[in-house]
PDB file of C-alpha atoms in Angstrom:
ATOM      1  CA  MET A 184       0.021   0.033  -0.006  1.00  0.00           C
ATOM      2  CA  GLN A 185       1.374   3.391  -1.031  1.00  0.00           C
ATOM      3  CA  MET A 186       1.366   6.292   1.449  1.00  0.00           C
ATOM      4  CA  PRO A 187      -0.535   9.419   0.300  1.00  0.00           C
ATOM      5  CA  SER A 188       1.719  12.310  -0.529  1.00  0.00           C
ATOM      6  CA  LYS A 189       2.387  15.015   2.061  1.00  0.00           C
ATOM      7  CA  ARG A 190       0.224  17.418   0.081  1.00  0.00           C
ATOM      8  CA  ALA A 191      -2.672  14.949   0.048  1.00  0.00           C
ATOM      9  CA  ARG A 192      -2.397  14.384   3.805  1.00  0.00           C
ATOM     10  CA  ILE A 193      -2.435  18.135   4.452  1.00  0.00           C
ATOM     11  CA  ILE A 194      -5.447  18.768   2.272  1.00  0.00           C
ATOM     12  CA  GLY A 195      -7.292  15.770   3.780  1.00  0.00           C
ATOM     13  CA  GLY A 196      -6.496  16.966   7.337  1.00  0.00           C
ATOM     14  CA  ALA A 197      -7.725  20.476   6.434  1.00  0.00           C
ATOM     15  CA  ALA A 198     -10.945  19.078   5.118  1.00  0.00           C
ATOM     16  CA  VAL A 199     -11.521  17.066   8.303  1.00  0.00           C
ATOM     17  CA  LEU A 200     -10.828  20.165  10.457  1.00  0.00           C
ATOM     18  CA  ALA A 201     -13.170  22.209   8.342  1.00  0.00           C
ATOM     19  CA  ALA A 202     -15.946  19.640   8.739  1.00  0.00           C
ATOM     20  CA  ILE A 203     -15.408  19.626  12.505  1.00  0.00           C
ATOM     21  CA  GLY A 204     -15.480  23.392  12.616  1.00  0.00           C
ATOM     22  CA  VAL A 205     -18.747  23.627  10.628  1.00  0.00           C
ATOM     23  CA  THR A 206     -20.292  20.940  12.861  1.00  0.00           C
ATOM     24  CA  ALA A 207     -19.156  22.831  16.040  1.00  0.00           C
ATOM     25  CA  VAL A 208     -20.459  26.164  14.678  1.00  0.00           C
ATOM     26  CA  GLY A 209     -23.746  24.516  13.777  1.00  0.00           C
ATOM     27  CA  ALA A 210     -24.043  22.948  17.205  1.00  0.00           C
ATOM     28  CA  ALA A 211     -23.276  26.328  18.854  1.00  0.00           C
ATOM     29  CA  VAL A 212     -25.793  28.134  16.747  1.00  0.00           C
ATOM     30  CA  GLY A 213     -28.335  25.408  17.477  1.00  0.00           C
ATOM     31  CA  ALA A 214     -27.605  25.754  21.221  1.00  0.00           C
ATOM     32  CA  VAL A 215     -28.148  29.529  21.006  1.00  0.00           C
ATOM     33  CA  ALA A 216     -31.403  28.893  19.068  1.00  0.00           C
ATOM     34  CA  VAL A 217     -32.620  26.515  21.729  1.00  0.00           C
ATOM     35  CA  ALA A 218     -31.620  28.919  24.537  1.00  0.00           C
ATOM     36  CA  ALA A 219     -33.208  31.900  22.860  1.00  0.00           C
ATOM     37  CA  PRO A 220     -36.530  33.061  24.450  1.00  0.00           C
ATOM     38  CA  ASP A 221     -39.571  31.403  23.012  1.00  0.00           C
ATOM     39  CA  ALA A 222     -42.598  33.607  22.294  1.00  0.00           C
ATOM     40  CA  ASN A 223     -44.827  30.650  23.279  1.00  0.00           C
ATOM     41  CA  ALA A 224     -43.050  30.183  26.671  1.00  0.00           C
ATOM     42  CA  GLN A 225     -46.013  31.498  28.558  1.00  0.00           C
ATOM     43  CA  LYS A 226     -48.310  28.729  27.484  1.00  0.00           C
ATOM     44  CA  PRO A 227     -50.266  27.053  30.266  1.00  0.00           C
ATOM     45  CA  GLY A 228     -47.969  24.696  32.185  1.00  0.00           C
ATOM     46  CA  ALA A 229     -44.792  26.639  31.356  1.00  0.00           C
ATOM     47  CA  ALA A 230     -44.840  28.381  34.682  1.00  0.00           C
ATOM     48  CA  ARG A 231     -45.400  25.071  36.447  1.00  0.00           C
ATOM     49  CA  ALA A 232     -42.459  23.598  34.603  1.00  0.00           C
ATOM     50  CA  ALA A 233     -40.202  26.517  35.575  1.00  0.00           C
ATOM     51  CA  ARG A 234     -41.192  26.156  39.228  1.00  0.00           C
ATOM     52  CA  ALA A 235     -40.425  22.462  39.134  1.00  0.00           C
ATOM     53  CA  GLU A 236     -36.992  23.218  37.655  1.00  0.00           C
ATOM     54  CA  ALA A 237     -36.335  25.855  40.276  1.00  0.00           C
ATOM     55  CA  GLN A 238     -37.106  23.400  42.995  1.00  0.00           C
ATOM     56  CA  ASN A 239     -34.089  21.364  41.879  1.00  0.00           C
ATOM     57  CA  VAL A 240     -31.783  24.251  42.473  1.00  0.00           C
ATOM     58  CA  VAL A 241     -30.432  25.492  45.808  1.00  0.00           C
ATOM     59  CA  ALA A 242     -28.894  28.950  46.132  1.00  0.00           C
ATOM     60  CA  THR A 243     -26.631  29.717  49.079  1.00  0.00           C
ATOM     61  CA  ASP A 244     -25.002  32.928  50.328  1.00  0.00           C
ATOM     62  CA  HIS A 245     -21.266  33.209  50.828  1.00  0.00           C
ATOM     63  CA  LEU A 246     -18.986  35.899  52.207  1.00  0.00           C
ATOM     64  CA  THR A 247     -16.868  37.767  49.738  1.00  0.00           C
ATOM     65  CA  VAL A 248     -13.169  37.377  50.086  1.00  0.00           C
ATOM     66  CA  HIS A 249     -13.086  41.114  51.118  1.00  0.00           C
ATOM     67  CA  ALA A 250     -15.626  40.409  53.926  1.00  0.00           C
ATOM     68  CA  ALA A 251     -13.701  37.321  55.088  1.00  0.00           C
ATOM     69  CA  VAL A 252     -10.423  39.277  55.191  1.00  0.00           C
ATOM     70  CA  LYS A 253     -12.220  42.101  57.119  1.00  0.00           C
ATOM     71  CA  ALA A 254     -13.595  39.621  59.729  1.00  0.00           C
ATOM     72  CA  ALA A 255     -10.278  37.862  60.148  1.00  0.00           C
ATOM     73  CA  GLN A 256      -8.367  41.042  60.511  1.00  0.00           C
ATOM     74  CA  ALA A 257     -10.911  42.345  63.065  1.00  0.00           C
ATOM     75  CA  ALA A 258     -10.521  39.157  65.130  1.00  0.00           C
ATOM     76  CA  LEU A 259      -6.710  39.366  64.900  1.00  0.00           C
ATOM     77  CA  ASP A 260      -6.755  43.038  65.873  1.00  0.00           C
ATOM     78  CA  ALA A 261      -8.895  42.172  68.931  1.00  0.00           C
ATOM     79  CA  ALA A 262      -6.384  39.516  70.041  1.00  0.00           C
ATOM     80  CA  GLU A 263      -3.432  41.806  69.482  1.00  0.00           C
ATOM     81  CA  LYS A 264      -5.136  44.509  71.548  1.00  0.00           C
ATOM     82  CA  ALA A 265      -5.438  41.899  74.374  1.00  0.00           C
ATOM     83  CA  ASP A 266      -1.740  41.026  73.782  1.00  0.00           C
ATOM     84  CA  GLN A 267      -2.611  37.519  72.557  1.00  0.00           C
ATOM     85  CA  HIS A 268      -0.868  35.651  69.783  1.00  0.00           C
ATOM     86  CA  VAL A 269      -3.477  33.748  67.764  1.00  0.00           C
ATOM     87  CA  SER A 270      -4.368  32.405  64.278  1.00  0.00           C
ATOM     88  CA  VAL A 271      -7.734  33.257  62.762  1.00  0.00           C
ATOM     89  CA  SER A 272      -9.508  31.334  60.062  1.00  0.00           C
ATOM     90  CA  VAL A 273     -12.636  32.038  58.077  1.00  0.00           C
ATOM     91  CA  VAL A 274     -14.364  29.188  56.227  1.00  0.00           C
ATOM     92  CA  ASP A 275     -17.347  29.302  53.902  1.00  0.00           C
ATOM     93  CA  ARG A 276     -20.632  27.464  54.328  1.00  0.00           C
ATOM     94  CA  ASN A 277     -19.090  24.317  52.848  1.00  0.00           C
ATOM     95  CA  GLY A 278     -16.160  24.422  55.245  1.00  0.00           C
ATOM     96  CA  ASN A 279     -13.647  25.546  52.672  1.00  0.00           C
ATOM     97  CA  THR A 280     -11.044  27.986  53.978  1.00  0.00           C
ATOM     98  CA  VAL A 281     -11.423  31.466  52.549  1.00  0.00           C
ATOM     99  CA  VAL A 282      -8.624  33.095  54.578  1.00  0.00           C
ATOM    100  CA  THR A 283      -6.326  32.222  57.551  1.00  0.00           C
ATOM    101  CA  LEU A 284      -4.112  34.747  59.319  1.00  0.00           C
ATOM    102  CA  ARG A 285      -1.362  33.547  61.610  1.00  0.00           C
ATOM    103  CA  GLY A 286      -0.611  36.272  64.040  1.00  0.00           C
ATOM    104  CA  ASP A 287       2.955  37.135  65.043  1.00  0.00           C
ATOM    105  CA  GLY A 288       4.036  34.638  67.667  1.00  0.00           C
ATOM    106  CA  ALA A 289       1.056  32.291  67.293  1.00  0.00           C
ATOM    107  CA  GLY A 290       1.831  28.706  68.100  1.00  0.00           C
ATOM    108  CA  PRO A 291       2.247  26.190  65.367  1.00  0.00           C
ATOM    109  CA  GLN A 292      -0.876  24.241  66.401  1.00  0.00           C
ATOM    110  CA  SER A 293      -3.091  27.364  66.339  1.00  0.00           C
ATOM    111  CA  TYR A 294      -3.365  27.466  62.495  1.00  0.00           C
ATOM    112  CA  LYS A 295      -5.051  24.128  62.043  1.00  0.00           C
ATOM    113  CA  ALA A 296      -7.084  24.495  65.290  1.00  0.00           C
ATOM    114  CA  ALA A 297      -8.489  27.842  64.019  1.00  0.00           C
ATOM    115  CA  GLU A 298      -9.607  26.203  60.755  1.00  0.00           C
ATOM    116  CA  GLU A 299     -11.257  23.330  62.644  1.00  0.00           C
ATOM    117  CA  LYS A 300     -13.048  25.592  65.012  1.00  0.00           C
ATOM    118  CA  ALA A 301     -14.381  27.703  62.107  1.00  0.00           C
ATOM    119  CA  PHE A 302     -15.522  24.520  60.371  1.00  0.00           C
ATOM    120  CA  THR A 303     -17.236  23.196  63.465  1.00  0.00           C
ATOM    121  CA  SER A 304     -19.108  26.435  64.153  1.00  0.00           C
ATOM    122  CA  VAL A 305     -20.435  26.780  60.629  1.00  0.00           C
ATOM    123  CA  SER A 306     -21.348  23.023  60.443  1.00  0.00           C
ATOM    124  CA  TRP A 307     -23.646  23.313  63.492  1.00  0.00           C
ATOM    125  CA  ASN A 308     -24.554  27.033  63.181  1.00  0.00           C
ATOM    126  CA  ALA A 309     -23.465  27.562  66.832  1.00  0.00           C
ATOM    127  CA  PRO A 310     -20.548  28.898  68.781  1.00  0.00           C
ATOM    128  CA  THR A 311     -18.152  26.084  69.549  1.00  0.00           C
ATOM    129  CA  SER A 312     -18.439  26.833  73.291  1.00  0.00           C
ATOM    130  CA  ALA A 313     -22.115  25.763  73.104  1.00  0.00           C
ATOM    131  CA  LEU A 314     -21.146  22.649  71.114  1.00  0.00           C
ATOM    132  CA  VAL A 315     -18.694  21.551  73.823  1.00  0.00           C
ATOM    133  CA  LYS A 316     -21.709  20.978  76.109  1.00  0.00           C
ATOM    134  CA  ARG A 317     -23.343  18.799  73.434  1.00  0.00           C
ATOM    135  CA  LEU A 318     -20.440  16.313  73.740  1.00  0.00           C
ATOM    136  CA  GLU A 319     -21.832  15.214  77.077  1.00  0.00           C
ATOM    137  CA  GLN A 320     -24.950  13.899  75.457  1.00  0.00           C
ATOM    138  CA  ALA A 321     -23.248  12.799  72.186  1.00  0.00           C
ATOM    139  CA  PRO A 322     -19.551  12.097  72.761  1.00  0.00           C
ATOM    140  CA  THR A 323     -19.065  10.632  69.279  1.00  0.00           C
ATOM    141  CA  LEU A 324     -19.539  14.061  67.718  1.00  0.00           C
ATOM    142  CA  LYS A 325     -15.781  14.559  68.312  1.00  0.00           C
ATOM    143  CA  ASP A 326     -15.064  11.734  65.946  1.00  0.00           C
ATOM    144  CA  ILE A 327     -16.242  13.713  62.901  1.00  0.00           C
ATOM    145  CA  PRO A 328     -13.269  14.513  60.770  1.00  0.00           C
ATOM    146  CA  GLY A 329     -12.145  18.152  60.662  1.00  0.00           C
ATOM    147  CA  THR A 330     -14.072  19.246  63.756  1.00  0.00           C
ATOM    148  CA  LEU A 331     -12.715  20.615  67.013  1.00  0.00           C
ATOM    149  CA  PHE A 332     -15.008  21.024  69.960  1.00  0.00           C
ATOM    150  CA  LEU A 333     -13.155  23.684  71.906  1.00  0.00           C
ATOM    151  CA  ALA A 334     -14.364  27.211  72.450  1.00  0.00           C
ATOM    152  CA  GLY A 335     -13.194  29.693  69.847  1.00  0.00           C
ATOM    153  CA  GLY A 336     -15.450  29.310  66.820  1.00  0.00           C
ATOM    154  CA  ALA A 337     -18.387  31.528  65.849  1.00  0.00           C
ATOM    155  CA  PRO A 338     -20.774  31.169  62.992  1.00  0.00           C
ATOM    156  CA  VAL A 339     -21.602  33.988  60.554  1.00  0.00           C
ATOM    157  CA  GLN A 340     -25.272  34.122  59.630  1.00  0.00           C
ATOM    158  CA  ALA A 341     -27.368  35.648  56.910  1.00  0.00           C
ATOM    159  CA  LYS A 342     -31.150  35.425  57.343  1.00  0.00           C
ATOM    160  CA  GLY A 343     -30.614  33.027  60.206  1.00  0.00           C
ATOM    161  CA  ALA A 344     -28.673  30.519  58.160  1.00  0.00           C
ATOM    162  CA  PRO A 345     -24.982  29.907  58.533  1.00  0.00           C
ATOM    163  CA  ILE A 346     -22.853  31.261  55.651  1.00  0.00           C
ATOM    164  CA  ALA A 347     -19.352  31.097  57.252  1.00  0.00           C
ATOM    165  CA  GLY A 348     -17.473  30.331  60.362  1.00  0.00           C
ATOM    166  CA  ILE A 349     -14.704  32.185  62.158  1.00  0.00           C
ATOM    167  CA  GLY A 350     -12.271  30.231  64.237  1.00  0.00           C
ATOM    168  CA  VAL A 351      -9.581  31.596  66.566  1.00  0.00           C
ATOM    169  CA  ALA A 352      -6.937  29.567  68.374  1.00  0.00           C
ATOM    170  CA  GLY A 353      -3.835  30.296  70.408  1.00  0.00           C
ATOM    171  CA  ALA A 354      -5.042  32.347  73.386  1.00  0.00           C
ATOM    172  CA  PRO A 355      -4.657  30.749  76.841  1.00  0.00           C
ATOM    173  CA  SER A 356      -8.373  30.093  77.075  1.00  0.00           C
ATOM    174  CA  GLY A 357     -11.138  29.146  74.628  1.00  0.00           C
ATOM    175  CA  ASP A 358     -13.278  31.954  76.079  1.00  0.00           C
ATOM    176  CA  LEU A 359     -10.753  34.536  74.819  1.00  0.00           C
ATOM    177  CA  ASP A 360     -10.530  32.820  71.398  1.00  0.00           C
ATOM    178  CA  GLU A 361     -14.280  32.924  71.074  1.00  0.00           C
ATOM    179  CA  GLN A 362     -14.401  36.614  72.215  1.00  0.00           C
ATOM    180  CA  PHE A 363     -11.972  37.402  69.369  1.00  0.00           C
ATOM    181  CA  ALA A 364     -13.984  35.338  66.866  1.00  0.00           C
ATOM    182  CA  GLN A 365     -17.130  37.245  67.898  1.00  0.00           C
ATOM    183  CA  ALA A 366     -15.161  40.507  67.211  1.00  0.00           C
ATOM    184  CA  GLY A 367     -14.736  39.263  63.638  1.00  0.00           C
ATOM    185  CA  VAL A 368     -18.475  38.536  63.296  1.00  0.00           C
ATOM    186  CA  ALA A 369     -19.268  41.970  64.716  1.00  0.00           C
ATOM    187  CA  ALA A 370     -17.009  43.655  62.178  1.00  0.00           C
ATOM    188  CA  LEU A 371     -19.180  42.297  59.360  1.00  0.00           C
ATOM    189  CA  GLY A 372     -22.129  44.335  60.724  1.00  0.00           C
ATOM    190  CA  LYS A 373     -20.261  47.572  60.441  1.00  0.00           C
TER     191      LYS A 373
END
């Protein structure tokens, strides 16, 4: 079997690419045509179908990075004012870290502990000091990965629902850590 010439291979390849391009453009135009508003969309039953589709979608609120940094800095400032060396972490509703600030002189364990306190507070929509008391009734809560049931975490709420958590770790007591976390929450209201 004889190989086609280089020129024939180039022309053949160009033809294949052109065919793919036309197909892709046609598909894109078709997608746009399908997505374009339909004048008949307001037929009976269309509103019901739209409501059913909307019921399959959940919208959540999240802090902006700017707000997370503002809250973390306010918590760190409160700790520094009290001459405490802490780490502060802000996590989103899903427990993903948005920002963590390790204050000057904060212990090495404080970084991870702050993240876990923030995660714990947003997960249960409660300050971690209140959650410590729940361990008496349900001691296995502490076995949930990524949680830390020590005072120092505070949830951030919007319309009563948790949207973030602020965790502080490194002060000599959890009560101080939580006081600083609450200062971060309060800064968001300003």
